[in-house]
Amino acid sequence: MNESKPTPTLRWTGDSIEIIDQTRLPAELAFISVRDVATAVDAIGRLAIRGAPALGAFGALAVVVGFDEAGANSLPEARAVLERLRTQVGNARPTAVNLRWAVDRTIDAALAEPGVANVAQMRRRLLDEALAVGAEDALACAEIGRLGRVLLADATVIATHCNAGRLATAGMGTALAVVYAKAAAGEPVRVLAAETRPLLQGARLTAWELADAGIDVSVVADGAMASLIARGEVDAVIVGADRIAANGDTANKVGTYAHALAAADAGIGFYVAAPTTTIDAAVPSGECIVIEQRDPDEVHRAGSSRLTPAGADAVNPAFDVTPARLIAAIITDAGVLQPPYNHSIARALAAAGGPG
Ligand code: MRU
């Protein structure tokens, strides 16, 4: 494993947010400097920054950027700015609960009693809270890695979908934290990264960050994973999550459900790795999770080439829901949760004092 320190996915520079532009990977490692809310919302919408925990850490800092940009002169004006940002940033994408949660947490900290005396104090509260969101996520990732390594001690070939690595979090990832922890402990590990059509987060991002870390990774066409699993070529499947309902049903990148079905049929473990901040206890089950529908053009095209004939339509749900019954365990920073998830999730949230 390559031990050199990876480039952070997002970073507060003192007056702006610097993010890796994930639309440009793996061709080039380029950065975007985010100094206004329009750039932040655009970066979220285009998936220049993406992955539920990274969206939370970024959204919290985007509130600070938006607050600075607005230049409120009084506390009533500042409160009105925050309510506008709550909607503008918090609604930039619908499925990853971390975004809404982190934006609300940051704004609510600034509005909490005892109240602040002036706009400068309010800004200090916002920044402290926003930085805490990212710092806590990094710790959660490390704990997920530690627990996942113990749970998956016997797994060498790990399949994953989308990117749930350092590019998707403020730390070492969720699903990929387990891989990094195994590699750091000197255990053999090989990753099969499903390519993740249409935007290829697996082929572009997971393969890039694992190769960068010196970890053995092979990209697999989405449709090929089931037969590899059936042939016994995969020891376990681990994915991240965008929103986990109170009963354990899990929304993640579209295509995840198919891997879970294949894992169940082959009798291998299908695991979700996510911080407790991705659990939404207010949502009872998967059918209540809002699934983002994206531009059909993402399906029609690969890069600048059109793949589909004119006259053919396309549908582009960005996520699907894997039912709790297909999930062997949910690896969180508050422990490894086992079915029945209604109970284990409620206990974990109470212990974490967390959202929902
Ligand atoms: O559309 P994306 O790239 O934001 O989707 C990301 C995923 O589905 C990830 O698997 C999920 O957010 C977990 S990231 C640790």
Coordinates of N, CA and C in Angstrom, one line a residue, residues 165-294:
G165 N -15.4 5.8 -1.1 CA -14.0 5.9 -0.6 C -13.7 7.3 -0.1
R166 N -12.4 7.7 -0.2 CA -12.0 9.0 0.3 C -12.6 10.1 -0.6
L167 N -12.9 9.8 -1.8 CA -13.5 10.9 -2.7 C -14.9 11.1 -2.3
A168 N -15.5 10.3 -1.5 CA -16.9 10.4 -1.2 C -17.1 10.8 0.3
T169 N -16.1 11.1 1.0 CA -16.2 11.4 2.4 C -15.1 12.5 2.8
A170 N -15.1 12.9 4.0 CA -14.1 13.8 4.5 C -12.9 13.0 5.1
G171 N -13.0 11.7 5.0 CA -12.0 10.8 5.6 C -11.5 9.8 4.6
M172 N -11.4 8.5 5.2 CA -10.8 7.4 4.3 C -11.9 6.6 3.6
G173 N -13.2 7.1 3.7 CA -14.2 6.4 3.0 C -15.1 5.6 4.0
T174 N -16.1 4.9 3.4 CA -16.9 4.0 4.2 C -16.6 2.5 3.8
A175 N -17.2 2.1 2.7 CA -16.9 0.8 2.2 C -15.4 0.6 1.9
L176 N -14.8 1.6 1.4 CA -13.4 1.5 1.1 C -12.5 1.7 2.3
A177 N -13.1 2.2 3.4 CA -12.3 2.3 4.6 C -11.9 0.9 5.1
V178 N -12.9 0.0 4.9 CA -12.6 -1.4 5.2 C -11.4 -2.0 4.4
V179 N -11.4 -1.6 3.2 CA -10.3 -2.1 2.3 C -9.0 -1.4 2.7
Y180 N -9.0 -0.1 3.0 CA -7.8 0.6 3.4 C -7.3 0.0 4.7
A181 N -8.2 -0.3 5.6 CA -7.8 -0.9 6.9 C -7.2 -2.3 6.8
K182 N -7.7 -3.1 5.9 CA -7.2 -4.4 5.6 C -5.8 -4.2 5.0
A183 N -5.6 -3.3 4.1 CA -4.3 -3.1 3.4 C -3.3 -2.6 4.4
A184 N -3.7 -1.7 5.3 CA -2.8 -1.1 6.3 C -2.3 -2.2 7.3
A185 N -3.2 -3.2 7.5 CA -2.8 -4.2 8.5 C -2.0 -5.3 7.8
G186 N -1.7 -5.1 6.5 CA -0.9 -6.1 5.8 C -1.7 -7.3 5.3
E187 N -3.0 -7.2 5.3 CA -3.8 -8.4 4.9 C -4.0 -8.3 3.4
P188 N -4.1 -9.5 2.7 CA -4.3 -9.4 1.3 C -5.7 -8.9 1.0
V189 N -5.8 -8.0 0.0 CA -7.1 -7.6 -0.4 C -7.1 -7.2 -1.9
R190 N -8.2 -7.5 -2.5 CA -8.3 -7.2 -4.0 C -9.8 -6.7 -4.1
V191 N -9.9 -5.6 -4.9 CA -11.2 -5.0 -5.0 C -11.7 -5.2 -6.5
L192 N -13.0 -5.6 -6.6 CA -13.7 -5.6 -7.9 C -14.6 -4.4 -7.9
A193 N -14.3 -3.4 -8.7 CA -15.1 -2.2 -8.7 C -16.1 -2.2 -9.9
A194 N -17.4 -2.3 -9.5 CA -18.4 -2.3 -10.6 C -18.3 -0.9 -11.3
E195 N -18.4 -0.8 -12.6 CA -18.1 0.4 -13.3 C -19.1 1.6 -13.0
T196 N -20.4 1.2 -12.7 CA -21.4 2.2 -12.2 C -21.8 3.1 -13.3
R197 N -22.4 2.5 -14.3 CA -23.1 3.4 -15.3 C -24.2 4.2 -14.7
P198 N -24.6 5.4 -15.1 CA -24.0 6.0 -16.3 C -22.8 6.9 -16.0
L199 N -22.5 7.3 -14.8 CA -21.4 8.3 -14.6 C -20.1 7.7 -14.2
L200 N -20.1 6.4 -14.0 CA -18.8 5.6 -13.9 C -18.0 6.0 -12.7
Q201 N -18.7 6.2 -11.6 CA -18.0 6.4 -10.3 C -17.1 5.3 -9.9
G202 N -17.5 4.0 -10.3 CA -16.6 2.9 -10.0 C -15.4 2.9 -10.9
A203 N -15.6 2.9 -12.2 CA -14.5 2.8 -13.1 C -13.6 4.0 -13.0
R204 N -14.1 5.2 -12.8 CA -13.3 6.4 -12.8 C -12.7 6.7 -11.4
L205 N -13.6 6.6 -10.4 CA -13.2 7.2 -9.1 C -12.6 6.1 -8.1
T206 N -13.4 5.0 -8.0 CA -12.9 4.0 -7.1 C -11.6 3.4 -7.6
A207 N -11.5 3.2 -8.9 CA -10.3 2.6 -9.5 C -9.2 3.6 -9.4
W208 N -9.4 4.9 -9.5 CA -8.4 5.9 -9.4 C -7.8 6.0 -8.0
E209 N -8.8 6.1 -7.0 CA -8.2 6.3 -5.6 C -7.6 5.0 -5.1
L210 N -8.1 3.8 -5.5 CA -7.4 2.6 -5.0 C -6.1 2.4 -5.7
A211 N -6.0 2.6 -7.0 CA -4.7 2.5 -7.7 C -3.7 3.5 -7.1
D212 N -4.2 4.7 -6.8 CA -3.4 5.8 -6.2 C -2.8 5.3 -4.9
A213 N -3.6 4.5 -4.1 CA -3.1 4.0 -2.8 C -2.3 2.7 -3.0
G214 N -2.2 2.2 -4.2 CA -1.4 1.0 -4.4 C -2.2 -0.2 -4.0
I215 N -3.5 -0.2 -4.1 CA -4.3 -1.4 -3.8 C -4.8 -2.0 -5.1
D216 N -4.8 -3.3 -5.1 CA -5.1 -4.1 -6.2 C -6.6 -3.9 -6.6
V217 N -6.9 -3.4 -7.8 CA -8.3 -3.1 -8.1 C -8.5 -3.5 -9.6
S218 N -9.6 -4.1 -9.8 CA -10.0 -4.4 -11.2 C -11.4 -3.9 -11.4
V219 N -11.6 -3.2 -12.6 CA -13.0 -2.7 -12.9 C -13.8 -3.8 -13.6
V220 N -15.0 -3.9 -13.2 CA -15.9 -5.0 -13.7 C -17.1 -4.3 -14.3
A221 N -17.6 -4.7 -15.5 CA -18.8 -4.1 -16.1 C -19.9 -4.4 -15.1
D222 N -20.8 -3.5 -14.9 CA -21.9 -3.7 -13.9 C -22.6 -5.1 -14.1
G223 N -22.9 -5.4 -15.4 CA -23.6 -6.6 -15.7 C -22.8 -7.9 -15.5
A224 N -21.5 -7.8 -15.3 CA -20.7 -8.9 -15.1 C -20.6 -9.4 -13.7
M225 N -20.9 -8.5 -12.7 CA -20.7 -8.8 -11.3 C -21.4 -10.1 -10.8
A226 N -22.7 -10.2 -11.3 CA -23.5 -11.3 -10.7 C -22.9 -12.6 -11.1
S227 N -22.4 -12.8 -12.3 CA -21.8 -14.1 -12.6 C -20.5 -14.4 -11.9
L228 N -19.7 -13.3 -11.7 CA -18.5 -13.5 -10.9 C -18.8 -13.9 -9.5
I229 N -19.9 -13.3 -8.9 CA -20.3 -13.7 -7.6 C -20.8 -15.1 -7.6
A230 N -21.6 -15.5 -8.6 CA -22.1 -16.9 -8.7 C -21.0 -17.9 -8.8
R231 N -19.9 -17.5 -9.5 CA -18.8 -18.5 -9.7 C -17.9 -18.6 -8.5
G232 N -18.2 -17.8 -7.4 CA -17.4 -17.9 -6.2 C -16.1 -17.1 -6.3
E233 N -16.1 -16.1 -7.2 CA -14.9 -15.2 -7.3 C -14.9 -14.0 -6.4
V234 N -16.0 -13.9 -5.6 CA -16.1 -12.7 -4.7 C -16.3 -13.2 -3.3
D235 N -15.6 -12.7 -2.3 CA -15.8 -13.2 -0.9 C -16.9 -12.4 -0.2
A236 N -17.0 -11.1 -0.5 CA -18.0 -10.3 0.1 C -18.3 -9.0 -0.7
V237 N -19.5 -8.5 -0.6 CA -19.8 -7.2 -1.3 C -20.0 -6.1 -0.2
I238 N -19.3 -5.0 -0.4 CA -19.5 -3.9 0.6 C -19.8 -2.6 -0.2
V239 N -20.8 -1.9 0.2 CA -21.2 -0.7 -0.5 C -21.4 0.4 0.6
G240 N -21.5 1.7 0.1 CA -21.8 2.8 1.0 C -23.3 3.0 1.0
A241 N -23.8 4.1 1.4 CA -25.2 4.4 1.5 C -25.4 5.9 1.3
D242 N -26.6 6.2 0.8 CA -27.0 7.6 0.7 C -28.0 8.0 1.8
R243 N -28.9 7.0 2.1 CA -29.9 7.2 3.1 C -30.3 5.8 3.6
I244 N -30.3 5.6 4.9 CA -30.7 4.3 5.5 C -32.0 4.6 6.3
A245 N -33.1 3.9 5.9 CA -34.3 4.0 6.6 C -34.3 3.4 8.0
A246 N -35.3 3.7 8.8 CA -35.3 3.2 10.2 C -35.3 1.6 10.2
N247 N -35.8 1.0 9.2 CA -35.9 -0.5 9.2 C -34.7 -1.1 8.5
G248 N -33.7 -0.3 8.1 CA -32.5 -0.8 7.4 C -32.5 -0.8 5.9
D249 N -33.6 -0.6 5.3 CA -33.7 -0.5 3.8 C -32.7 0.7 3.4
T250 N -31.9 0.4 2.4 CA -30.8 1.3 2.1 C -30.8 1.8 0.7
A251 N -30.8 3.2 0.5 CA -30.6 3.7 -0.8 C -29.2 3.9 -1.1
N252 N -28.7 3.5 -2.2 CA -27.3 3.7 -2.7 C -27.4 3.8 -4.2
K253 N -26.3 4.1 -4.8 CA -26.2 4.3 -6.2 C -26.9 3.2 -7.0
V254 N -27.6 3.6 -8.0 CA -28.4 2.6 -8.8 C -27.5 1.5 -9.3
G255 N -28.0 0.3 -9.2 CA -27.2 -0.9 -9.5 C -26.8 -1.7 -8.3
T256 N -26.9 -1.1 -7.1 CA -26.5 -1.7 -5.8 C -27.4 -2.9 -5.6
Y257 N -28.7 -2.7 -5.8 CA -29.7 -3.8 -5.5 C -29.4 -5.1 -6.3
A258 N -29.0 -4.9 -7.5 CA -28.7 -6.1 -8.3 C -27.5 -6.9 -7.7
H259 N -26.5 -6.2 -7.1 CA -25.4 -6.9 -6.5 C -25.9 -7.6 -5.2
A260 N -26.8 -7.0 -4.5 CA -27.3 -7.6 -3.3 C -28.1 -8.9 -3.6
L261 N -28.9 -8.9 -4.7 CA -29.6 -10.1 -5.1 C -28.6 -11.2 -5.5
A262 N -27.6 -10.8 -6.2 CA -26.6 -11.8 -6.6 C -25.9 -12.4 -5.4
A263 N -25.6 -11.6 -4.4 CA -24.9 -12.0 -3.2 C -25.8 -13.0 -2.4
A264 N -27.1 -12.6 -2.3 CA -28.0 -13.5 -1.6 C -28.1 -14.8 -2.3
D265 N -28.2 -14.8 -3.6 CA -28.4 -16.1 -4.3 C -27.1 -17.0 -4.2
A266 N -26.0 -16.3 -4.0 CA -24.7 -17.1 -3.9 C -24.4 -17.4 -2.5
G267 N -25.1 -16.8 -1.5 CA -24.9 -17.1 -0.1 C -23.6 -16.4 0.4
I268 N -23.2 -15.2 -0.2 CA -22.1 -14.5 0.4 C -22.7 -13.2 1.0
G269 N -21.9 -12.6 1.9 CA -22.4 -11.5 2.7 C -22.4 -10.2 1.8
F270 N -23.5 -9.5 2.0 CA -23.7 -8.2 1.4 C -23.8 -7.2 2.5
Y271 N -22.8 -6.2 2.6 CA -22.7 -5.3 3.7 C -22.8 -3.9 3.3
V272 N -23.4 -3.1 4.1 CA -23.5 -1.6 3.9 C -22.6 -1.0 5.0
A273 N -21.7 -0.1 4.5 CA -20.8 0.6 5.5 C -21.2 2.1 5.4
A274 N -21.6 2.7 6.5 CA -22.0 4.1 6.5 C -22.0 4.7 7.9
P275 N -21.7 6.0 8.0 CA -21.7 6.6 9.3 C -23.2 6.7 9.8
T276 N -23.4 6.9 11.1 CA -24.7 7.0 11.6 C -25.4 8.3 11.0
T277 N -24.6 9.2 10.5 CA -25.2 10.4 9.9 C -26.0 10.1 8.6
T278 N -25.8 8.9 8.1 CA -26.5 8.5 6.9 C -27.9 7.8 7.2
I279 N -28.1 7.6 8.5 CA -29.4 7.0 8.9 C -30.4 8.0 9.1
D280 N -31.6 7.8 8.5 CA -32.7 8.8 8.6 C -33.8 8.1 9.3
A281 N -33.9 8.2 10.6 CA -34.9 7.5 11.4 C -36.3 8.0 11.2
A282 N -36.3 9.2 10.5 CA -37.7 9.8 10.2 C -38.3 9.1 9.0
V283 N -37.5 8.3 8.3 CA -38.1 7.6 7.2 C -38.2 6.1 7.6
P284 N -39.5 5.6 7.6 CA -39.7 4.3 8.2 C -39.1 3.2 7.3
S285 N -39.2 3.3 6.0 CA -38.8 2.2 5.1 C -38.4 2.8 3.7
G286 N -37.8 1.9 3.0 CA -37.2 2.3 1.7 C -38.1 3.0 0.7
E287 N -39.4 2.6 0.7 CA -40.3 3.2 -0.3 C -40.5 4.6 -0.1
C288 N -40.2 5.1 1.1 CA -40.4 6.5 1.4 C -39.2 7.4 1.1
I289 N -38.1 6.8 0.6 CA -36.9 7.5 0.3 C -37.1 8.2 -1.1
V290 N -36.8 9.5 -1.2 CA -36.9 10.2 -2.5 C -35.7 9.8 -3.3
I291 N -36.0 9.3 -4.5 CA -34.9 8.9 -5.4 C -34.7 10.0 -6.4
E292 N -33.5 10.5 -6.5 CA -33.1 11.6 -7.5 C -33.2 11.0 -8.9
Q293 N -34.0 11.8 -9.7 CA -34.0 11.4 -11.2 C -33.1 12.4 -11.9
R294 N -32.2 11.9 -12.6 CA -31.2 12.8 -13.3 C -31.5 12.9 -14.8

